[in-house]
Short mmCIF file of C-alpha atoms and ligand atoms in Angstrom, two decimals:
data_model
loop_
_atom_site.label_atom_id
_atom_site.label_comp_id
_atom_site.label_asym_id
_atom_site.label_seq_id
_atom_site.Cartn_x
_atom_site.Cartn_y
_atom_site.Cartn_z
CA MET M 1421 0.00 0.00 0.00
CA GLN M 1422 1.15 3.54 -0.81
CA PRO M 1423 1.13 5.73 2.29
CA PRO M 1424 -1.41 8.56 2.25
CA PRO M 1425 0.01 12.10 2.11
CA ALA M 1426 1.47 13.56 5.30
CA PHE M 1427 -1.22 15.03 7.52
CA GLU M 1428 -1.21 18.83 7.33
CA PRO M 1429 -3.82 20.20 9.71
CA PRO M 1430 -5.45 23.49 8.78
CA ALA M 1431 -4.75 26.40 11.14
CA ARG M 1432 -7.64 26.69 13.57
CA LEU M 1433 -8.76 29.02 16.32
CA LEU M 1434 -10.36 26.52 18.70
CA LEU M 1435 -13.34 28.24 20.34
CA GLY M 1436 -15.50 25.18 20.89
CA PRO M 1437 -16.19 23.11 24.02
CA GLY M 1438 -12.64 21.64 23.86
CA PRO M 1439 -9.97 20.99 22.82
CA SER M 1440 -8.62 24.52 23.22
CA ASN M 1441 -5.54 25.92 21.51
CA VAL M 1442 -2.23 24.66 22.87
CA HIS M 1443 0.75 26.87 23.76
CA PRO M 1444 3.87 26.30 21.58
CA ARG M 1445 5.85 25.39 24.70
CA VAL M 1446 3.44 22.53 25.37
CA LEU M 1447 3.64 21.39 21.75
CA ARG M 1448 7.44 21.40 22.01
CA ALA M 1449 7.24 19.35 25.21
CA LEU M 1450 5.36 16.67 23.26
CA GLY M 1451 8.43 16.28 21.06
CA THR M 1452 10.83 15.81 23.97
CA PRO M 1453 12.82 12.53 23.65
CA ILE M 1454 11.22 9.65 25.52
CA VAL M 1455 12.66 8.24 28.75
CA GLY M 1456 11.47 5.08 30.47
CA HIS M 1457 8.47 5.27 32.79
CA LEU M 1458 10.66 4.14 35.71
CA ASP M 1459 13.62 6.38 34.82
CA PRO M 1460 14.67 8.43 37.86
CA ALA M 1461 14.23 11.59 35.77
CA TYR M 1462 10.67 10.57 34.94
CA LEU M 1463 9.88 9.72 38.57
CA LYS M 1464 10.98 13.24 39.50
CA LEU M 1465 8.66 14.69 36.85
CA MET M 1466 5.79 12.65 38.34
CA ASP M 1467 6.43 14.10 41.79
CA GLU M 1468 6.54 17.66 40.45
CA THR M 1469 3.39 17.03 38.46
CA ARG M 1470 1.59 15.91 41.59
CA ARG M 1471 2.74 19.03 43.47
CA MET M 1472 1.53 21.29 40.66
CA LEU M 1473 -1.81 19.47 40.40
CA GLN M 1474 -2.31 19.80 44.17
CA HIS M 1475 -1.86 23.54 43.78
CA VAL M 1476 -4.21 23.81 40.80
CA PHE M 1477 -6.88 21.75 42.62
CA GLN M 1478 -6.18 23.77 45.81
CA THR M 1479 -5.74 20.61 47.85
CA LYS M 1480 -3.30 18.79 50.09
CA ASN M 1481 -4.69 15.41 49.01
CA GLU M 1482 -1.91 12.84 48.74
CA LEU M 1483 -3.83 10.86 46.12
CA THR M 1484 -3.58 13.41 43.29
CA LEU M 1485 -2.49 12.22 39.85
CA PRO M 1486 -3.44 12.22 36.18
CA ILE M 1487 -5.40 9.19 34.93
CA SER M 1488 -3.99 7.94 31.62
CA ALA M 1489 -6.95 8.82 29.40
CA THR M 1490 -9.30 11.75 28.71
CA GLY M 1491 -11.69 13.42 31.15
CA SER M 1492 -14.31 10.71 30.78
CA ALA M 1493 -11.85 8.22 32.29
CA GLY M 1494 -11.47 10.50 35.32
CA MET M 1495 -15.25 10.43 35.69
CA GLU M 1496 -15.37 6.66 35.40
CA ALA M 1497 -12.40 6.24 37.77
CA CYS M 1498 -14.14 8.23 40.52
CA PHE M 1499 -17.31 6.14 40.39
CA VAL M 1500 -15.82 2.67 39.91
CA ASN M 1501 -13.39 3.18 42.78
CA LEU M 1502 -15.97 4.54 45.23
CA LEU M 1503 -19.15 2.62 44.42
CA GLU M 1504 -19.93 -1.04 44.92
CA PRO M 1505 -23.08 -2.91 43.90
CA GLY M 1506 -26.00 -1.93 46.12
CA ASP M 1507 -24.55 1.45 47.17
CA GLU M 1508 -26.73 4.53 46.79
CA ALA M 1509 -25.63 7.57 44.78
CA VAL M 1510 -27.32 10.93 44.24
CA VAL M 1511 -26.48 12.36 40.81
CA CYS M 1512 -27.36 15.89 39.73
CA ILE M 1513 -28.38 16.16 36.08
CA ASN M 1514 -28.79 19.39 34.11
CA GLY M 1515 -26.90 18.51 30.94
CA VAL M 1516 -24.92 15.89 29.05
CA PHE M 1517 -22.29 15.19 31.68
CA GLY M 1518 -24.68 14.62 34.60
CA ASN M 1519 -26.44 12.08 32.39
CA ARG M 1520 -23.15 10.28 31.80
CA MET M 1521 -22.50 10.13 35.55
CA ALA M 1522 -25.93 8.54 36.02
CA ASP M 1523 -25.14 5.97 33.34
CA ILE M 1524 -21.86 5.03 35.04
CA VAL M 1525 -23.54 4.76 38.47
CA GLU M 1526 -25.99 2.21 37.04
CA ARG M 1527 -23.17 0.29 35.36
CA CYS M 1528 -21.53 0.05 38.80
CA GLY M 1529 -24.66 -1.74 40.04
CA ALA M 1530 -25.41 1.09 42.47
CA THR M 1531 -28.85 2.57 43.14
CA LEU M 1532 -29.30 5.88 41.34
CA HIS M 1533 -31.19 8.84 42.81
CA LYS M 1534 -31.51 11.61 40.22
CA VAL M 1535 -31.79 15.33 40.97
CA GLU M 1536 -32.71 17.21 37.83
CA ALA M 1537 -32.90 20.78 36.59
CA PRO M 1538 -33.71 22.07 33.09
CA TRP M 1539 -30.68 22.29 30.80
CA GLY M 1540 -28.98 25.68 31.26
CA GLN M 1541 -30.25 26.07 34.83
CA ILE M 1542 -28.31 25.20 37.99
CA ILE M 1543 -29.25 22.49 40.49
CA ASP M 1544 -31.19 23.72 43.54
CA PRO M 1545 -29.59 22.55 46.82
CA ALA M 1546 -33.11 22.03 48.26
CA ASP M 1547 -33.67 19.31 45.64
CA VAL M 1548 -30.43 17.61 46.68
CA GLU M 1549 -31.53 17.76 50.30
CA ALA M 1550 -34.87 16.14 49.37
CA ALA M 1551 -33.12 13.38 47.40
CA LEU M 1552 -30.78 12.68 50.33
CA ALA M 1553 -33.80 12.39 52.61
CA ARG M 1554 -35.13 9.63 50.33
CA CYS M 1555 -31.89 7.61 50.64
CA LYS M 1556 -31.19 5.03 53.33
CA ASN M 1557 -27.41 5.40 53.30
CA PRO M 1558 -26.18 7.66 50.49
CA LYS M 1559 -22.53 7.01 49.66
CA VAL M 1560 -21.90 9.63 46.96
CA VAL M 1561 -23.36 12.96 45.86
CA ALA M 1562 -22.13 13.78 42.35
CA ILE M 1563 -22.37 17.01 40.39
CA VAL M 1564 -20.84 18.84 37.44
CA HIS M 1565 -19.19 22.16 38.31
CA ALA M 1566 -19.07 23.61 34.78
CA GLU M 1567 -21.68 22.02 32.50
CA THR M 1568 -19.95 22.35 29.15
CA SER M 1569 -23.12 21.28 27.32
CA THR M 1570 -25.13 24.25 28.63
CA GLY M 1571 -22.75 26.90 30.01
CA ALA M 1572 -24.24 26.67 33.52
CA TRP M 1573 -21.89 27.36 36.44
CA GLN M 1574 -22.94 25.37 39.48
CA PRO M 1575 -22.25 26.73 42.99
CA LEU M 1576 -20.86 23.85 45.06
CA GLU M 1577 -20.39 24.83 48.68
CA GLU M 1578 -23.95 24.35 49.92
CA ILE M 1579 -24.38 21.01 48.18
CA GLY M 1580 -21.00 19.88 49.52
CA SER M 1581 -22.14 20.67 53.06
CA LEU M 1582 -25.36 18.68 52.53
CA ALA M 1583 -23.32 15.68 51.40
CA GLN M 1584 -20.94 15.95 54.35
CA ALA M 1585 -23.85 16.30 56.81
CA VAL M 1586 -25.13 12.82 55.87
CA GLY M 1587 -21.66 11.29 55.62
CA ALA M 1588 -21.72 10.98 51.81
CA LEU M 1589 -18.70 11.63 49.62
CA PHE M 1590 -18.90 14.75 47.45
CA LEU M 1591 -17.82 13.98 43.86
CA VAL M 1592 -17.27 16.87 41.46
CA ASP M 1593 -16.63 17.06 37.70
CA ALA M 1594 -14.16 19.92 37.21
CA VAL M 1595 -13.24 19.06 33.62
CA THR M 1596 -14.10 22.48 32.23
CA SER M 1597 -13.76 24.51 35.42
CA LEU M 1598 -10.19 23.64 36.48
CA ALA M 1599 -7.75 26.49 35.74
CA GLY M 1600 -10.54 28.63 34.21
CA CYS M 1601 -12.41 29.62 37.39
CA PRO M 1602 -11.97 28.90 41.10
CA VAL M 1603 -11.92 25.21 42.09
CA ARG M 1604 -11.17 24.81 45.80
CA VAL M 1605 -11.16 21.12 46.60
CA ASP M 1606 -10.22 21.31 50.29
CA GLU M 1607 -12.17 24.44 51.18
CA TRP M 1608 -15.35 23.13 49.52
CA GLN M 1609 -14.98 19.69 51.13
CA ILE M 1610 -14.81 17.89 47.79
CA ASP M 1611 -13.86 14.22 48.24
CA ALA M 1612 -13.33 13.18 44.64
CA CYS M 1613 -12.62 15.54 41.77
CA TYR M 1614 -11.45 15.01 38.21
CA SER M 1615 -10.60 17.20 35.25
CA GLY M 1616 -9.29 16.93 31.70
CA THR M 1617 -6.24 18.34 30.00
CA GLN M 1618 -7.81 19.80 26.85
CA LYS M 1619 -10.11 22.44 28.32
CA CYS M 1620 -8.73 25.27 30.49
CA LEU M 1621 -5.36 23.55 31.04
CA SER M 1622 -4.79 23.95 27.27
CA CYS M 1623 -2.96 20.70 26.79
CA PRO M 1624 -3.90 18.13 24.14
CA PRO M 1625 -6.60 15.64 25.19
CA GLY M 1626 -5.23 12.50 26.79
CA LEU M 1627 -4.93 12.84 30.57
CA SER M 1628 -7.42 13.32 33.37
CA PRO M 1629 -6.09 14.91 36.57
CA LEU M 1630 -7.85 13.42 39.60
CA THR M 1631 -7.75 13.94 43.35
CA PHE M 1632 -9.21 11.90 46.27
CA SER M 1633 -9.58 13.19 49.84
CA PRO M 1634 -8.41 11.06 52.79
CA ARG M 1635 -12.10 10.13 53.35
CA ALA M 1636 -12.40 8.89 49.78
CA VAL M 1637 -9.14 6.94 50.12
CA GLU M 1638 -10.53 5.33 53.28
CA VAL M 1639 -13.65 4.22 51.37
CA LEU M 1640 -11.42 2.82 48.65
CA ARG M 1641 -9.32 0.90 51.20
CA LYS M 1642 -12.36 -0.60 52.89
CA ARG M 1643 -14.02 -1.94 49.75
CA ALA M 1644 -15.54 -5.38 50.08
CA ARG M 1645 -14.85 -6.21 46.40
CA LYS M 1646 -12.09 -5.45 43.95
CA VAL M 1647 -12.64 -2.37 41.76
CA GLN M 1648 -14.56 -3.62 38.70
CA SER M 1649 -12.18 -1.87 36.26
CA TRP M 1650 -8.65 -3.25 36.20
CA TYR M 1651 -7.20 -0.28 34.27
CA LEU M 1652 -8.78 2.41 36.48
CA ASP M 1653 -8.17 0.69 39.84
CA LEU M 1654 -6.64 3.47 41.93
CA THR M 1655 -5.19 1.07 44.48
CA MET M 1656 -2.86 -0.24 41.76
CA ILE M 1657 -2.31 3.13 40.04
CA GLN M 1658 -1.38 4.65 43.38
CA ALA M 1659 1.22 1.94 43.93
CA TYR M 1660 3.01 3.23 40.83
CA TRP M 1661 2.70 6.86 41.97
CA GLY M 1662 3.71 6.04 45.57
CA GLU M 1663 7.01 4.99 47.13
CA GLU M 1664 6.87 1.49 45.68
CA ARG M 1665 6.74 2.51 42.00
CA VAL M 1666 5.07 -0.76 41.07
CA TYR M 1667 4.49 -1.09 37.33
CA HIS M 1668 0.79 -1.07 36.44
CA HIS M 1669 0.58 0.28 32.88
CA THR M 1670 3.15 2.20 30.86
CA ALA M 1671 2.62 5.89 31.54
CA PRO M 1672 1.81 8.01 28.46
CA ILE M 1673 5.22 9.64 28.68
CA SER M 1674 4.84 12.35 26.02
CA MET M 1675 1.48 13.44 27.37
CA SER M 1676 3.03 13.70 30.84
CA PHE M 1677 5.70 16.01 29.39
CA ALA M 1678 2.95 18.14 27.86
CA LEU M 1679 0.92 18.31 31.07
CA TYR M 1680 4.04 19.22 33.05
CA GLU M 1681 4.70 22.17 30.75
CA ALA M 1682 1.02 23.20 30.69
CA LEU M 1683 0.97 23.22 34.50
CA ARG M 1684 4.17 25.26 34.57
CA LEU M 1685 2.43 27.82 32.36
CA VAL M 1686 -0.56 27.91 34.74
CA LEU M 1687 1.75 28.50 37.71
CA GLU M 1688 3.77 31.16 35.89
CA GLU M 1689 0.59 33.08 35.15
CA GLY M 1690 -0.84 32.42 38.62
CA LEU M 1691 -4.24 30.88 39.28
CA GLU M 1692 -6.02 34.08 40.22
CA PRO M 1693 -4.77 36.15 37.25
CA ARG M 1694 -5.73 33.22 35.02
CA TRP M 1695 -9.28 33.13 36.41
CA GLU M 1696 -9.46 36.91 36.01
CA ARG M 1697 -8.35 36.63 32.38
CA HIS M 1698 -11.16 34.15 31.73
CA ARG M 1699 -13.66 36.51 33.39
CA ARG M 1700 -12.56 39.57 31.41
CA ASN M 1701 -12.70 37.83 28.05
CA HIS M 1702 -16.12 36.37 28.83
CA GLU M 1703 -17.47 39.82 29.79
CA ALA M 1704 -16.14 41.33 26.57
CA LEU M 1705 -17.55 38.53 24.41
CA LYS M 1706 -20.91 38.81 26.15
CA ALA M 1707 -21.01 42.58 25.63
CA GLY M 1708 -20.14 42.15 21.95
CA LEU M 1709 -22.77 39.46 21.41
CA ASP M 1710 -25.37 41.54 23.20
CA ALA M 1711 -24.68 44.48 20.87
CA ILE M 1712 -25.70 42.36 17.88
CA GLY M 1713 -28.74 40.83 19.52
CA LEU M 1714 -27.27 37.52 20.65
CA GLY M 1715 -27.98 36.51 24.25
CA ILE M 1716 -26.40 33.97 26.58
CA ALA M 1717 -28.74 31.00 27.02
CA SER M 1718 -27.67 29.79 30.47
CA GLN M 1719 -29.18 31.02 33.72
CA ALA M 1720 -28.42 34.68 34.52
CA GLY M 1721 -25.92 35.02 37.35
CA HIS M 1722 -24.59 31.48 36.72
CA GLN M 1723 -22.94 31.81 33.33
CA LEU M 1724 -19.56 30.21 32.84
CA TRP M 1725 -16.63 32.37 31.79
CA GLN M 1726 -15.00 29.62 29.75
CA LEU M 1727 -18.05 28.31 27.87
CA ASN M 1728 -20.61 30.69 26.44
CA SER M 1729 -23.88 29.11 25.38
CA VAL M 1730 -25.28 31.55 22.82
CA SER M 1731 -28.94 31.61 21.71
CA ILE M 1732 -29.20 31.27 17.93
CA PRO M 1733 -31.49 33.98 16.51
CA ALA M 1734 -34.78 32.76 15.01
CA GLY M 1735 -34.48 31.70 11.38
CA VAL M 1736 -30.67 31.43 11.36
CA ASP M 1737 -29.26 28.10 10.12
CA ASP M 1738 -27.07 26.77 12.94
CA ALA M 1739 -24.85 24.48 10.87
CA ALA M 1740 -24.42 26.91 7.95
CA VAL M 1741 -23.03 29.62 10.24
CA ARG M 1742 -20.65 27.23 11.97
CA ARG M 1743 -19.48 25.94 8.59
CA ARG M 1744 -18.71 29.46 7.34
CA LEU M 1745 -16.85 30.35 10.54
CA LEU M 1746 -14.70 27.26 10.05
CA ASN M 1747 -14.14 27.49 6.29
CA GLU M 1748 -13.73 31.25 5.89
CA PHE M 1749 -12.27 32.25 9.26
CA GLY M 1750 -10.69 29.03 10.56
CA ILE M 1751 -12.76 29.37 13.74
CA GLU M 1752 -14.27 26.32 15.40
CA ILE M 1753 -17.27 26.82 17.68
CA GLY M 1754 -19.50 24.11 19.11
CA ALA M 1755 -23.09 23.10 18.37
CA GLY M 1756 -25.78 22.76 21.02
CA LEU M 1757 -26.42 19.28 22.40
CA GLY M 1758 -29.59 17.43 23.40
CA PRO M 1759 -32.55 19.77 23.84
CA LEU M 1760 -30.29 22.72 22.90
CA LYS M 1761 -29.36 21.27 19.48
CA GLY M 1762 -30.07 23.89 16.82
CA LYS M 1763 -30.92 26.41 19.54
CA THR M 1764 -27.47 27.35 20.84
CA TRP M 1765 -23.88 27.72 19.77
CA ARG M 1766 -21.19 27.01 22.30
CA ILE M 1767 -18.31 29.46 22.19
CA GLY M 1768 -15.46 28.32 24.39
CA LEU M 1769 -12.85 30.72 25.74
CA MET M 1770 -10.67 28.17 27.49
CA GLY M 1771 -7.03 28.40 28.50
CA GLU M 1772 -4.89 29.68 25.61
CA SER M 1773 -8.06 30.32 23.62
CA SER M 1774 -9.27 32.84 26.20
CA SER M 1775 -7.79 36.03 24.77
CA ALA M 1776 -8.87 39.41 23.45
CA ALA M 1777 -7.70 38.27 20.01
CA SER M 1778 -10.13 35.33 20.12
CA VAL M 1779 -12.98 37.58 21.25
CA PHE M 1780 -12.41 40.12 18.45
CA CYS M 1781 -11.93 37.39 15.82
CA VAL M 1782 -15.13 35.54 16.60
CA LEU M 1783 -17.18 38.73 16.96
CA HIS M 1784 -15.87 40.05 13.66
CA ALA M 1785 -16.61 36.74 11.93
CA LEU M 1786 -20.15 36.72 13.31
CA GLU M 1787 -20.70 40.31 12.18
CA ARG M 1788 -19.67 39.24 8.69
CA VAL M 1789 -21.61 35.99 8.49
CA LEU M 1790 -24.87 36.70 10.33
CA PRO M 1791 -26.43 39.25 7.93
CA GLU M 1792 -26.29 36.75 5.06
CA ALA M 1793 -27.75 34.13 7.39
CA GLY M 1794 -30.79 36.37 7.91
CA HIS M 1795 -29.85 38.21 11.11
CA GLY M 1796 -29.03 41.85 10.43
CA VAL M 1797 -26.29 43.51 12.47
CA ASP M 1798 -24.90 46.98 12.78
CA PRO M 1799 -21.34 46.55 11.36
CA GLY M 1800 -18.71 47.13 14.03
CA ALA M 1801 -21.24 47.20 16.88
CA ALA M 1802 -20.02 44.00 18.47
CA LEU M 1803 -16.35 44.98 18.21
CA SER M 1804 -16.97 48.41 19.75
CA ALA M 1805 -19.01 46.94 22.60
CA ALA M 1806 -16.26 44.43 23.37
CA GLN M 1807 -13.69 47.21 23.26
CA ARG M 1808 -15.75 49.25 25.75
CA ALA M 1809 -16.03 46.22 28.05
CA TYR M 1810 -12.23 45.83 28.06
CA ALA M 1811 -11.82 49.52 28.80
CA GLN M 1812 -14.07 49.12 31.84
CA GLY M 1813 -11.97 46.15 33.00
C1 PLP Y 675 -15.22 17.44 28.12
C2 PLP Y 675 -15.92 17.04 29.36
C3 PLP Y 675 -15.88 15.72 29.88
C4 PLP Y 675 -15.26 14.59 29.11
O1 PLP Y 675 -13.94 14.77 28.84
P1 PLP Y 675 -13.25 14.02 27.60
O2 PLP Y 675 -11.88 14.55 27.65
O3 PLP Y 675 -14.03 14.39 26.38
O4 PLP Y 675 -13.31 12.57 27.86
C5 PLP Y 675 -16.51 15.47 31.07
N1 PLP Y 675 -17.14 16.44 31.75
C6 PLP Y 675 -17.22 17.70 31.30
C7 PLP Y 675 -17.95 18.72 32.10
C8 PLP Y 675 -16.61 18.03 30.10
O5 PLP Y 675 -16.70 19.28 29.63
#
């Protein structure tokens, strides 16, 4: 067989729900020569990675490491390590990712108690309290911090306290929130938390940072049965990350180099300035969209900085606009999912992609494309409004 031509990716501005654009330093790290996964130099990199992840998660948890697969594996790892058949779990569902958690809970053979809210809205703590009252012995309360499918930003502290009050573990999806807005694992009493590399950490997809509190580790230790997943069994993965360095699976070495560099970039910038950057760019995008009659679809007061769910104006062809942004401007934005399909666009401003340049590019492209799609705009209105928002800070 003749080999196909070399792959030459088109240049893209990645403003979808992930992956986000990757810093050149991280791309260079991917090309670093390989060492063995038990090489002393690699073991040192693992220790530094853990220390940096502890800082980014704002935790002292000893069990903090990246799972060797994308964010979904972090989700699955949390549930399969904490739940056993017959356990009860409360899962909050207001979008795609809560639904996935519920699916995994059932696959674990646990009893599922759902707490639901309409897509785009946040979960009401009173509904969690009511669900807990219906449980005999709830083991886990699970929730998504940043619902990437809807743009809703879930407050966590009150729900965390409800979980703690009944002795349940508090499990949080921070895939899109980590490094884009505050995530305070220890302060918010989160027992199990996972993220992904390709959202606000701006690393290619492939690793899922995870952290377990001492309480969660205790539950893991006291399991009656082995963890159902061999690959995601944290007792064995931890043995490789701990003093013993017992081989479990070969670490994805190049991805670890990339995450190490991505975390160094986060620390160089500082967590708080990084969150502030995400806030400023969101405010400017929102002001620009508003000036051309495009509103944010998620609940007012709970709109994510890093994922903007934008209502598509009546009569505008969702897919045609996204196609033109991609083909003519090299800009990728996301489509709506589930009940929001055809009703929203998802404009991500995550990590490296969260910049004034991104905001002006996408607003300009929309100003150009929307009139021909049937939604008239005042040329330059969005750009001026964004500029004014930046001037106000
Ligand atoms: C992207 C995402 C995931 C899944 O991560 P993958 O890297 O696609 O496996 C899970 N939860 C949320 C909230 C996400 O945004």
